[in-house]
Coordinates of C-alpha atoms in Angstrom, one line a residue:
Chain F
M1 CA 8.1 -20.8 -3.3
F2 CA 9.5 -24.1 -4.6
L3 CA 6.7 -24.6 -7.2
A4 CA 6.5 -20.9 -8.0
W5 CA 10.2 -20.6 -8.8
K6 CA 10.6 -23.9 -10.6
E7 CA 7.7 -23.0 -12.9
I8 CA 9.2 -19.6 -13.7
K9 CA 12.5 -21.3 -14.5
H10 CA 10.9 -24.0 -16.6
S11 CA 8.6 -21.6 -18.7
K12 CA 11.2 -18.9 -19.2
T13 CA 9.7 -17.2 -22.2
R14 CA 6.2 -17.0 -20.9
F15 CA 7.2 -15.5 -17.6
A16 CA 9.8 -13.2 -19.3
L17 CA 6.9 -11.7 -21.2
I18 CA 4.9 -11.1 -18.0
I19 CA 8.0 -9.7 -16.3
G20 CA 8.6 -7.5 -19.4
I21 CA 5.2 -5.9 -18.9
V22 CA 5.7 -5.3 -15.2
V23 CA 9.1 -3.8 -16.1
L24 CA 7.5 -1.4 -18.6
V25 CA 4.7 -0.4 -16.3
S26 CA 7.0 0.1 -13.3
Y27 CA 9.5 2.0 -15.4
L28 CA 6.7 4.3 -16.5
V29 CA 5.3 4.7 -13.0
S30 CA 8.6 5.4 -11.4
F31 CA 9.6 7.7 -14.1
L32 CA 6.4 9.6 -13.8
T33 CA 6.9 9.7 -10.1
G34 CA 10.3 11.3 -10.7
L35 CA 8.9 13.8 -13.1
A36 CA 6.0 14.7 -10.8
Y37 CA 8.4 15.1 -7.9
G38 CA 10.8 17.1 -10.0
L39 CA 8.1 19.4 -11.2
A40 CA 6.7 19.8 -7.7
Q41 CA 10.2 20.7 -6.6
E42 CA 10.6 23.3 -9.3
N43 CA 7.5 25.0 -7.9
R44 CA 8.7 25.0 -4.3
T45 CA 12.4 24.4 -3.6
A46 CA 13.0 28.0 -3.0
V47 CA 10.3 28.0 -0.4
D48 CA 11.6 24.8 1.1
K49 CA 15.1 26.4 1.4
W50 CA 13.7 29.1 3.5
D51 CA 13.3 26.5 6.2
A52 CA 10.5 28.7 7.6
D53 CA 7.3 28.0 9.5
G54 CA 5.0 30.5 8.0
I55 CA 4.6 33.6 5.9
V56 CA 2.7 36.8 6.7
L57 CA 0.6 38.1 3.8
T58 CA -2.3 40.5 3.5
N59 CA -5.5 38.7 4.2
E60 CA -7.0 39.8 0.8
S61 CA -4.2 38.2 -1.1
N62 CA -5.7 34.7 -1.3
L63 CA -2.2 33.4 -0.4
N64 CA -0.9 34.7 -3.7
L65 CA 2.5 36.3 -3.0
N66 CA 2.2 38.7 -5.9
S67 CA -1.1 40.1 -4.8
S68 CA 0.0 40.6 -1.2
M69 CA 1.4 44.1 -1.0
F70 CA 2.2 46.1 2.1
E71 CA 4.9 48.4 3.3
A72 CA 8.0 47.1 4.8
E73 CA 7.4 49.1 8.0
E74 CA 4.4 47.0 8.8
Q75 CA 6.8 44.2 9.9
D76 CA 6.9 46.0 13.2
Y77 CA 3.4 44.7 13.9
V78 CA 4.5 41.1 13.5
T79 CA 6.0 39.4 16.6
S80 CA 7.9 36.1 15.9
D81 CA 11.2 34.5 16.8
E82 CA 12.7 35.4 13.5
K83 CA 11.3 37.3 10.5
A84 CA 12.5 38.3 7.1
V85 CA 11.0 40.6 4.6
L86 CA 10.4 39.4 1.0
G87 CA 9.7 41.2 -2.2
V88 CA 8.8 39.2 -5.3
S89 CA 8.8 40.2 -8.9
S90 CA 8.4 38.1 -12.0
N91 CA 10.6 39.3 -14.8
I92 CA 12.2 38.3 -18.1
V93 CA 16.0 38.7 -18.4
R94 CA 18.4 38.3 -21.3
I95 CA 22.1 38.1 -21.3
D96 CA 23.4 41.6 -22.0
G97 CA 24.3 42.2 -25.7
S98 CA 22.0 39.6 -27.1
E99 CA 19.2 40.7 -29.3
D100 CA 17.8 37.3 -29.8
T101 CA 14.4 36.8 -28.0
E102 CA 15.3 33.1 -27.8
D103 CA 17.7 34.0 -25.1
N104 CA 14.9 35.3 -22.9
I105 CA 14.7 33.7 -19.5
N106 CA 11.7 33.8 -17.1
V107 CA 12.9 34.5 -13.6
T108 CA 11.5 35.4 -10.2
I109 CA 13.3 38.1 -8.3
F110 CA 13.4 37.8 -4.6
G111 CA 14.3 41.0 -2.7
V112 CA 15.7 40.1 0.7
E113 CA 17.7 41.7 3.4
S114 CA 21.3 40.3 3.6
N115 CA 21.3 40.2 7.4
E116 CA 18.0 38.2 7.5
F117 CA 17.6 34.4 7.2
L118 CA 16.3 34.5 3.6
N119 CA 19.8 35.4 2.4
P120 CA 20.7 32.2 0.5
E121 CA 23.8 30.1 0.8
I122 CA 26.3 30.8 -1.9
V123 CA 27.7 27.8 -3.9
E124 CA 29.7 29.8 -6.3
G125 CA 30.9 33.5 -6.4
D126 CA 29.9 36.1 -3.8
T127 CA 26.8 37.4 -2.2
F128 CA 24.6 40.1 -3.8
E129 CA 25.0 43.8 -3.3
E130 CA 23.2 46.8 -4.8
D131 CA 22.4 46.0 -8.5
T132 CA 23.9 42.5 -8.3
V133 CA 22.1 39.2 -7.9
V134 CA 22.7 35.7 -6.6
A135 CA 21.1 33.4 -9.2
D136 CA 19.9 29.8 -9.1
I137 CA 22.6 27.4 -10.2
S138 CA 20.3 26.1 -13.0
L139 CA 21.0 29.3 -14.9
S140 CA 24.6 28.2 -15.0
E141 CA 23.9 24.6 -15.8
E142 CA 21.2 25.2 -18.4
E143 CA 21.8 28.6 -19.8
G144 CA 25.6 28.7 -19.4
L145 CA 25.6 32.0 -17.4
Q146 CA 28.6 32.8 -15.3
V147 CA 29.6 34.9 -12.4
G148 CA 30.1 38.5 -13.7
D149 CA 27.6 38.1 -16.6
M150 CA 25.3 41.1 -17.0
L151 CA 21.6 40.4 -17.3
K152 CA 19.3 43.0 -19.1
L153 CA 15.8 43.2 -17.8
S154 CA 13.4 43.2 -20.6
G155 CA 11.1 46.3 -20.9
Q156 CA 13.5 48.3 -18.7
N157 CA 16.7 50.1 -19.3
R158 CA 18.3 48.3 -16.4
E159 CA 20.9 45.6 -15.9
V160 CA 21.9 43.4 -13.0
K161 CA 25.2 41.6 -12.6
I162 CA 25.5 38.0 -11.4
A163 CA 27.5 38.0 -8.2
G164 CA 27.2 34.4 -7.4
F165 CA 25.0 31.2 -7.5
T166 CA 23.0 29.4 -5.0
D167 CA 21.3 26.0 -5.4
G168 CA 17.7 24.8 -5.1
A169 CA 16.2 28.2 -5.8
K170 CA 13.3 27.6 -8.1
F171 CA 9.9 29.2 -7.5
S172 CA 6.8 28.5 -9.7
V173 CA 9.1 26.6 -12.2
T174 CA 11.4 29.6 -12.7
P175 CA 14.9 30.2 -11.4
V176 CA 15.1 32.8 -8.6
L177 CA 17.4 35.8 -8.6
Y178 CA 18.1 36.9 -5.0
T179 CA 18.9 40.6 -4.6
T180 CA 18.6 43.5 -2.1
V181 CA 15.2 44.8 -1.3
E182 CA 16.1 48.2 -2.8
T183 CA 17.3 46.6 -6.1
F184 CA 14.1 44.6 -6.1
Q185 CA 12.0 47.8 -5.6
K186 CA 13.9 49.5 -8.4
I187 CA 13.1 46.7 -10.8
K188 CA 9.6 46.1 -9.8
Y189 CA 8.5 49.7 -9.8
D190 CA 11.0 50.7 -12.5
V191 CA 12.5 53.6 -10.6
D192 CA 16.1 54.7 -10.5
I193 CA 16.2 56.2 -7.0
I194 CA 14.3 54.9 -4.0
E195 CA 13.0 58.0 -2.3
E196 CA 12.4 58.0 1.5
N197 CA 8.9 59.4 1.4
Q198 CA 7.7 57.2 -1.5
E199 CA 5.9 53.9 -0.9
Y200 CA 7.4 50.8 -2.5
P201 CA 5.6 47.8 -1.0
I202 CA 7.1 44.5 -0.3
N203 CA 5.1 41.2 -0.7
G204 CA 5.5 39.1 2.5
I205 CA 7.2 38.5 5.7
V206 CA 8.6 35.0 6.2
V207 CA 8.7 33.9 9.8
R208 CA 10.4 31.2 11.8
N209 CA 8.8 30.5 15.2
D210 CA 10.0 27.2 16.5
G211 CA 7.6 25.2 14.3
D212 CA 4.5 26.9 15.6
I213 CA 2.7 29.7 13.7
D214 CA -0.1 30.0 16.2
T215 CA 2.0 32.0 18.6
V216 CA 3.0 34.5 15.9
S217 CA 1.1 37.6 16.9
I218 CA 0.1 40.3 14.4
D219 CA -1.1 43.7 15.5
S220 CA -2.8 44.5 12.2
D221 CA -6.2 43.8 10.7
D222 CA -4.8 43.5 7.2
L223 CA -2.1 40.9 7.7
E224 CA -2.4 37.3 8.5
V225 CA 0.1 34.4 9.0
Y226 CA -0.2 31.3 6.9
S227 CA 1.7 28.0 7.4
T228 CA 4.4 27.2 4.8
S229 CA 2.6 24.1 3.7
E230 CA -0.6 26.0 3.1
F231 CA 1.3 28.6 1.2
I232 CA 3.0 25.9 -1.0
N233 CA -0.4 24.2 -1.8
K234 CA -1.8 27.5 -2.9
L235 CA 1.1 28.2 -5.3
P236 CA -0.5 28.8 -8.7
G237 CA -0.9 25.5 -10.5
Y238 CA 1.0 23.5 -7.9
N239 CA -2.0 21.5 -6.5
A240 CA -3.4 20.9 -10.0
Q241 CA -0.1 19.4 -11.1
V242 CA 0.4 17.3 -8.1
L243 CA -3.1 15.9 -8.3
T244 CA -2.9 15.2 -12.0
F245 CA 0.3 13.3 -11.6
G246 CA -1.0 11.5 -8.5
L247 CA -4.1 10.4 -10.4
M248 CA -2.1 9.1 -13.4
I249 CA 0.3 7.2 -11.2
G250 CA -2.5 5.8 -9.1
F251 CA -4.3 4.6 -12.2
L252 CA -1.2 3.1 -13.7
V253 CA -0.6 1.1 -10.5
L254 CA -4.2 -0.2 -10.7
I255 CA -3.8 -1.1 -14.3
A256 CA -0.6 -2.9 -13.7
A257 CA -2.2 -4.8 -10.9
L258 CA -5.0 -5.8 -13.1
V259 CA -2.7 -6.9 -15.9
I260 CA -0.6 -9.0 -13.6
G261 CA -3.8 -10.4 -11.9
I262 CA -5.3 -11.4 -15.3
F263 CA -2.1 -13.1 -16.4
I264 CA -1.8 -15.1 -13.3
Y265 CA -5.5 -15.9 -13.5
V266 CA -5.2 -17.3 -17.1
L267 CA -2.1 -19.3 -16.1
T268 CA -4.0 -20.7 -13.2
L269 CA -6.9 -21.7 -15.3
Q270 CA -4.6 -23.3 -17.8
K271 CA -3.1 -25.4 -15.0
A272 CA -6.4 -26.3 -13.4
S273 CA -6.3 -30.0 -14.2
M274 CA -2.8 -30.3 -13.0
L275 CA -3.7 -28.5 -9.8
G276 CA -6.7 -30.9 -9.5
V277 CA -4.4 -33.8 -9.6
M278 CA -2.2 -32.2 -6.9
K279 CA -5.2 -31.7 -4.8
A280 CA -6.3 -35.3 -5.3
Q281 CA -2.9 -36.3 -4.0
G282 CA -3.7 -34.4 -0.8
I283 CA -1.7 -31.2 -1.5
S284 CA -3.8 -28.5 0.2
S285 CA -5.4 -25.6 -1.6
G286 CA -3.5 -23.4 0.9
Y287 CA -0.2 -24.7 -0.3
I288 CA -1.1 -24.2 -4.0
A289 CA -2.6 -20.8 -3.3
K290 CA 0.6 -19.8 -1.5
S291 CA 2.7 -20.8 -4.4
V292 CA 0.4 -18.7 -6.7
I293 CA 0.9 -15.7 -4.4
A294 CA 4.6 -16.4 -4.2
Q295 CA 4.8 -16.5 -8.0
T296 CA 3.0 -13.2 -8.3
F297 CA 5.2 -11.7 -5.8
L298 CA 8.3 -12.9 -7.6
L299 CA 7.1 -11.7 -11.0
A300 CA 6.1 -8.3 -9.5
L301 CA 9.3 -8.0 -7.5
I302 CA 11.7 -8.8 -10.4
G303 CA 9.7 -6.6 -12.8
V304 CA 9.6 -3.7 -10.3
L305 CA 13.3 -3.9 -9.5
I306 CA 14.3 -3.9 -13.2
G307 CA 11.9 -0.9 -13.8
F308 CA 13.4 0.8 -10.8
G309 CA 16.9 0.3 -12.1
L310 CA 16.0 1.6 -15.5
T311 CA 14.5 4.7 -13.9
I312 CA 17.6 5.4 -11.9
L313 CA 19.7 4.8 -15.0
T314 CA 17.6 7.1 -17.1
G315 CA 17.9 9.8 -14.5
F316 CA 21.6 10.0 -15.3
F317 CA 21.2 10.6 -19.0
L318 CA 18.4 13.1 -18.9
P319 CA 19.2 16.7 -19.9
S320 CA 19.0 19.0 -16.9
A321 CA 16.1 20.9 -18.5
V322 CA 13.8 18.0 -17.8
P323 CA 12.4 18.6 -14.4
Y324 CA 13.2 15.0 -13.3
Q325 CA 14.3 14.3 -9.7
N326 CA 14.5 11.0 -7.8
N327 CA 12.9 10.9 -4.5
Y328 CA 13.7 7.4 -3.1
L329 CA 11.0 7.5 -0.5
F330 CA 8.3 8.1 -3.2
L331 CA 9.9 5.7 -5.6
V332 CA 10.0 2.9 -3.0
A333 CA 6.4 3.7 -1.9
T334 CA 5.0 3.5 -5.5
M335 CA 7.0 0.3 -6.2
A336 CA 5.8 -1.2 -3.0
S337 CA 2.2 -0.3 -3.8
L338 CA 2.7 -1.9 -7.3
I339 CA 3.7 -5.1 -5.6
V340 CA 0.9 -5.0 -3.1
F341 CA -1.8 -4.3 -5.7
A342 CA -0.4 -7.1 -7.9
L343 CA -0.7 -9.5 -5.0
M344 CA -4.3 -8.3 -4.6
G345 CA -4.9 -9.1 -8.3
A346 CA -3.7 -12.6 -7.6
V347 CA -6.6 -13.2 -5.2
F348 CA -8.9 -14.1 -8.1
S349 CA -6.6 -17.0 -8.9
V350 CA -6.6 -18.1 -5.3
R351 CA -10.4 -18.4 -5.5
T352 CA -10.0 -20.5 -8.6
V353 CA -7.5 -22.8 -6.9
V354 CA -9.9 -23.3 -3.9
K355 CA -12.8 -24.1 -6.2
I356 CA -11.0 -26.8 -8.3
D357 CA -12.6 -30.1 -7.6
P358 CA -10.0 -32.9 -7.4
L359 CA -12.6 -35.4 -8.4
E360 CA -12.9 -33.9 -11.9
A361 CA -9.2 -34.3 -12.4
I362 CA -9.4 -38.0 -11.7
E363 CA -12.6 -39.0 -13.6
Chain B
M1 CA -4.6 -55.2 10.5
K2 CA -6.5 -54.3 7.3
A3 CA -5.0 -51.5 5.3
I4 CA -8.3 -50.7 3.6
E5 CA -11.7 -51.7 4.9
L6 CA -15.1 -50.8 3.5
N7 CA -18.2 -51.5 5.6
Q8 CA -21.5 -51.5 3.8
V9 CA -20.4 -48.6 1.5
S10 CA -22.8 -47.4 -1.2
K11 CA -22.9 -44.4 -3.3
S12 CA -25.9 -42.9 -5.1
F13 CA -26.4 -39.7 -7.1
R14 CA -29.6 -37.8 -7.8
D15 CA -30.1 -37.1 -11.4
G16 CA -33.2 -35.0 -11.7
S17 CA -36.0 -37.1 -10.2
K18 CA -34.1 -40.4 -10.6
T19 CA -31.6 -41.8 -8.1
I20 CA -28.6 -43.5 -9.7
E21 CA -26.9 -46.1 -7.6
A22 CA -23.3 -45.8 -8.8
L23 CA -22.1 -48.2 -6.1
K24 CA -24.4 -50.7 -4.4
E25 CA -23.7 -51.8 -0.9
T26 CA -20.2 -53.2 -0.8
N27 CA -18.0 -54.8 1.8
F28 CA -14.3 -55.0 0.8
S29 CA -10.9 -55.1 2.4
V30 CA -7.3 -55.2 1.4
E31 CA -4.3 -56.4 3.5
P32 CA -0.9 -54.8 3.5
G33 CA 1.2 -56.4 0.7
E34 CA -1.9 -57.4 -1.2
F35 CA -2.3 -56.4 -4.9
V36 CA -5.9 -56.2 -5.9
A37 CA -7.2 -55.6 -9.5
I38 CA -10.6 -54.2 -10.3
I39 CA -11.8 -54.8 -13.8
G40 CA -15.0 -53.9 -15.5
P41 CA -16.4 -52.0 -18.4
S42 CA -16.2 -48.3 -18.4
G43 CA -19.0 -46.6 -16.6
S44 CA -19.4 -49.5 -14.2
G45 CA -18.5 -47.6 -11.2
K46 CA -14.8 -48.5 -10.9
S47 CA -13.6 -44.9 -10.7
T48 CA -16.4 -44.0 -8.2
F49 CA -15.2 -46.9 -6.1
L50 CA -11.6 -45.8 -6.2
T51 CA -12.3 -42.1 -5.5
I52 CA -14.4 -43.1 -2.5
I53 CA -11.5 -45.1 -1.1
G54 CA -9.3 -42.2 -1.8
G55 CA -11.6 -39.9 0.0
L56 CA -12.2 -37.6 -3.0
Q57 CA -15.9 -38.2 -2.4
Q58 CA -18.0 -39.3 0.5
P59 CA -19.9 -42.6 0.5
S60 CA -23.7 -42.1 0.8
E61 CA -23.8 -44.9 3.3
G62 CA -21.3 -47.0 5.2
K63 CA -17.7 -46.1 6.2
V64 CA -14.2 -46.3 4.8
M65 CA -11.3 -47.2 7.1
I66 CA -7.8 -46.6 6.0
A67 CA -5.1 -47.9 8.3
N68 CA -7.7 -48.5 11.0
E69 CA -8.9 -44.9 10.9
K70 CA -12.4 -43.8 10.1
F71 CA -11.4 -42.0 6.9
S72 CA -14.8 -41.3 5.5
E73 CA -15.9 -39.5 8.7
L74 CA -13.2 -37.0 8.7
K75 CA -13.7 -33.4 7.6
E76 CA -12.6 -32.5 4.1
K77 CA -9.4 -30.7 5.2
E78 CA -8.4 -33.5 7.5
R79 CA -9.1 -36.0 4.8
A80 CA -6.8 -34.2 2.4
K81 CA -4.0 -34.4 5.0
R82 CA -4.6 -38.1 5.6
R83 CA -4.8 -38.6 1.8
F84 CA -1.4 -36.9 1.4
K85 CA 0.1 -39.2 4.1
E86 CA -1.6 -42.5 3.6
I87 CA -2.4 -42.7 -0.1
G88 CA -0.3 -42.8 -3.2
F89 CA -2.1 -42.0 -6.4
I90 CA -1.0 -43.3 -9.9
L91 CA -3.3 -42.0 -12.6
Q92 CA -3.8 -42.9 -16.2
A93 CA -2.4 -39.7 -17.7
S94 CA 0.7 -39.0 -15.8
N95 CA 0.1 -37.1 -12.5
L96 CA 3.5 -35.5 -12.7
V97 CA 4.0 -31.8 -12.5
P98 CA 5.2 -30.7 -15.9
F99 CA 7.7 -28.1 -14.7
L100 CA 9.5 -30.3 -12.1
T101 CA 12.2 -32.8 -12.9
V102 CA 11.7 -36.4 -11.8
K103 CA 13.8 -35.8 -8.7
E104 CA 11.9 -32.6 -7.9
Q105 CA 8.6 -34.4 -8.1
L106 CA 9.6 -36.4 -5.1
M107 CA 11.2 -33.3 -3.4
L108 CA 7.8 -31.6 -3.7
V109 CA 6.5 -34.0 -1.1
N110 CA 9.0 -32.7 1.4
K111 CA 8.3 -29.1 0.4
V112 CA 4.6 -29.6 1.1
E113 CA 5.2 -31.3 4.4
K114 CA 8.0 -28.9 5.3
S115 CA 10.3 -31.9 6.0
T116 CA 13.9 -32.3 5.0
I117 CA 14.6 -33.8 1.6
N118 CA 15.8 -37.4 1.9
S119 CA 18.3 -37.6 -1.0
D120 CA 19.3 -41.2 -0.2
R121 CA 15.7 -42.3 -0.3
I122 CA 15.1 -40.6 -3.6
H123 CA 18.2 -42.2 -5.1
T124 CA 17.3 -45.7 -3.9
L125 CA 13.7 -45.4 -5.2
L126 CA 14.8 -44.1 -8.6
E127 CA 17.4 -46.8 -8.8
E128 CA 14.8 -49.5 -7.9
L129 CA 12.5 -48.2 -10.6
D130 CA 15.4 -48.0 -13.0
I131 CA 14.9 -44.3 -13.8
I132 CA 17.9 -42.9 -11.9
D133 CA 19.4 -41.7 -15.2
L134 CA 16.3 -39.6 -15.8
A135 CA 16.4 -37.9 -12.4
D136 CA 17.0 -34.5 -13.9
K137 CA 14.6 -34.8 -16.8
Y138 CA 11.2 -33.1 -17.1
P139 CA 8.1 -35.3 -17.7
G140 CA 7.8 -33.9 -21.2
D141 CA 11.1 -35.5 -22.1
L142 CA 10.1 -39.0 -20.9
S143 CA 8.4 -41.9 -22.6
G144 CA 5.0 -43.0 -21.3
G145 CA 6.5 -46.0 -19.5
E146 CA 9.2 -43.9 -17.9
R147 CA 6.6 -41.3 -16.8
Q148 CA 4.5 -44.0 -15.1
R149 CA 7.6 -45.4 -13.4
A150 CA 8.3 -41.9 -12.1
A151 CA 4.7 -41.7 -11.0
I152 CA 5.1 -44.9 -9.1
A153 CA 8.3 -43.5 -7.4
R154 CA 6.3 -40.3 -6.5
A155 CA 3.5 -42.5 -5.0
L156 CA 5.9 -44.6 -3.0
Y157 CA 8.1 -41.8 -1.8
H158 CA 6.1 -40.6 1.2
D159 CA 5.6 -44.3 2.2
P160 CA 1.8 -44.5 2.1
T161 CA -0.3 -47.3 3.4
V162 CA -2.4 -47.5 0.3
I163 CA -1.6 -47.2 -3.5
L164 CA -4.5 -46.4 -5.8
A165 CA -3.8 -46.9 -9.5
D166 CA -6.4 -45.7 -11.9
E167 CA -5.7 -47.2 -15.3
P168 CA -2.0 -46.8 -14.9
T169 CA -1.3 -48.5 -18.2
A170 CA -3.9 -46.8 -20.3
S171 CA -1.4 -44.9 -22.5
L172 CA 1.2 -47.7 -22.8
D173 CA 1.8 -50.5 -25.3
T174 CA 1.5 -54.1 -24.1
S175 CA 5.1 -54.8 -23.2
R176 CA 5.5 -51.5 -21.3
A177 CA 2.1 -52.1 -19.6
F178 CA 3.3 -55.4 -18.3
E179 CA 6.6 -53.9 -17.2
V180 CA 4.8 -51.2 -15.2
V181 CA 2.4 -53.6 -13.5
E182 CA 5.2 -56.0 -12.7
I183 CA 7.0 -53.1 -10.9
L184 CA 3.8 -52.2 -9.1
A185 CA 3.4 -55.8 -8.0
R186 CA 7.0 -56.0 -6.8
E187 CA 6.8 -52.8 -4.9
T188 CA 3.5 -53.9 -3.3
K189 CA 5.2 -57.0 -1.9
N190 CA 8.5 -55.5 -0.9
K191 CA 7.1 -52.5 0.8
K192 CA 3.9 -54.1 2.2
K193 CA 1.5 -51.7 0.5
A194 CA -2.1 -52.3 -0.1
T195 CA -2.5 -51.7 -3.8
I196 CA -5.7 -51.4 -5.8
M197 CA -5.4 -51.2 -9.5
V198 CA -8.3 -50.3 -11.7
T199 CA -7.9 -51.6 -15.3
H200 CA -9.9 -52.8 -18.2
D201 CA -7.1 -55.0 -19.4
E202 CA -7.7 -58.5 -18.0
R203 CA -4.3 -59.8 -19.1
L204 CA -2.6 -57.6 -16.5
T205 CA -4.3 -59.3 -13.6
E206 CA -1.8 -62.2 -13.6
Y207 CA 0.3 -60.2 -11.3
C208 CA -2.5 -59.6 -8.8
D209 CA -3.4 -61.5 -5.7
S210 CA -7.1 -61.1 -6.2
V211 CA -9.3 -59.8 -8.9
Y212 CA -12.7 -58.1 -8.5
V213 CA -15.2 -57.4 -11.3
M214 CA -17.3 -54.3 -11.1
K215 CA -20.5 -54.4 -13.0
D216 CA -23.4 -51.9 -12.7
G217 CA -22.2 -50.8 -9.3
V218 CA -21.8 -54.3 -7.9
L219 CA -18.4 -55.5 -6.9
E220 CA -17.8 -59.3 -7.2
R221 CA -14.7 -61.3 -6.5
Q222 CA -13.6 -63.5 -9.3
T223 CA -13.5 -67.0 -8.0
D224 CA -10.7 -68.5 -10.2
K225 CA -8.1 -66.4 -8.5

């Protein structure tokens, strides 16, 4: 550590440049991590908020909520600790009175029963009733909607009123509007009156069963229970996004490691004759190698910490439309892997140190 | 007790089909407090001789004893440890670490050994060598003579038995060269070191107790000294 730090202090410019590169890479990596996480969250937060163990869908649906359709009565075939019906509809809404298509907002409508556990927590306003909705708070933050605003459904002569807001209600990167099952049915099937003898299917039954979906019993050949995590992975586009980002971040970490490794390697080669003299004096390869590793660690650590700080700082100034979210666990994990891989990159230099022949330094 | 003792040491290299005898069979010893000069033309085997004593290469035959220990028979790692403890090197181009101040050069010894830094000792040494004012300067800011004095301080700091100086005055003008050799002679006497100085400048030998001439791998003692 002694040699490592003294050298950094002595050749400030040189090491500042190396640290600068580490900063940029770690900034990029951690920022991408935040974006990846934010985007993943926008796909799934509504599902996470359910705090459920599984979801019952038709077995032909391929875990796609929209293609799973069955009648609400079929919930009687499902035995679980807790269950809640869910109807889903993708729609476009526009604040009432606007004729500008720029004001169109993609939303997902969730039809839920107010006495079941899918009924969301209200952060502002009141809960929903017939023809009113509880909307995701992002509609207030990004679109400026307020409690009492009327939303017109495009393609229908129908309006819903915002009764209140909830938070963390995003599904497939759209804000969710929670409403009653009946209102959902009216919107989805574009009917004004729900008739008793008419069939208006719902899409799924969300179950809570003490963390175990294996004991959820279903007395129907058409229905099947899937775990929440399986359901999330099968959300359209979700896996592709997560894998793409994961691959990018992984490659960046490797490239960063390579860049740091090469820098350290070149610096070591440059110092070879000096290191030879040190070895001639009896300073062991182990000690010199340790100081090379310590130096790599210091450079990587300083760079990563600055990059980390920049990322957190940037998070504060981003407009809320950017799907950026910090997850400190992921951030710390990527930063740690950056440092670990950088240290692995320094191994080349250790080999060089070991191979330096002190005799050549003397003669 | 002999500080350095060479028993029938020789060194030969294979160069293709030929065998080159860089050092013919040599018996040689140095007492503590003795300042020995080795002179000879370049390529005569002086450096080979010095690096064998320093344990940087193994003799082909014979054995090297440093402080009554069979130095040449130790394993490489063990030899490096003994070298660190028992031998102080002073090389022609300065063997100082460019990014450490003069004071830190000495502190490095403690860092490597994981021992505590002896500030008093550093202070005394630097004062003796008249470079105390340069304690916080980097080697790049020193003159050649000052650098060699710092190198002497570095070599003396861990209190070795032996000091090996390979052309310590090569980059110095005459008056500075004399000054450095004089210091080296003084420290050898005061601290009872066994010092071997390899040089090609015969004028510097006036400070030495004995002078050897190396010629074509044969070491001969000069009789007039």
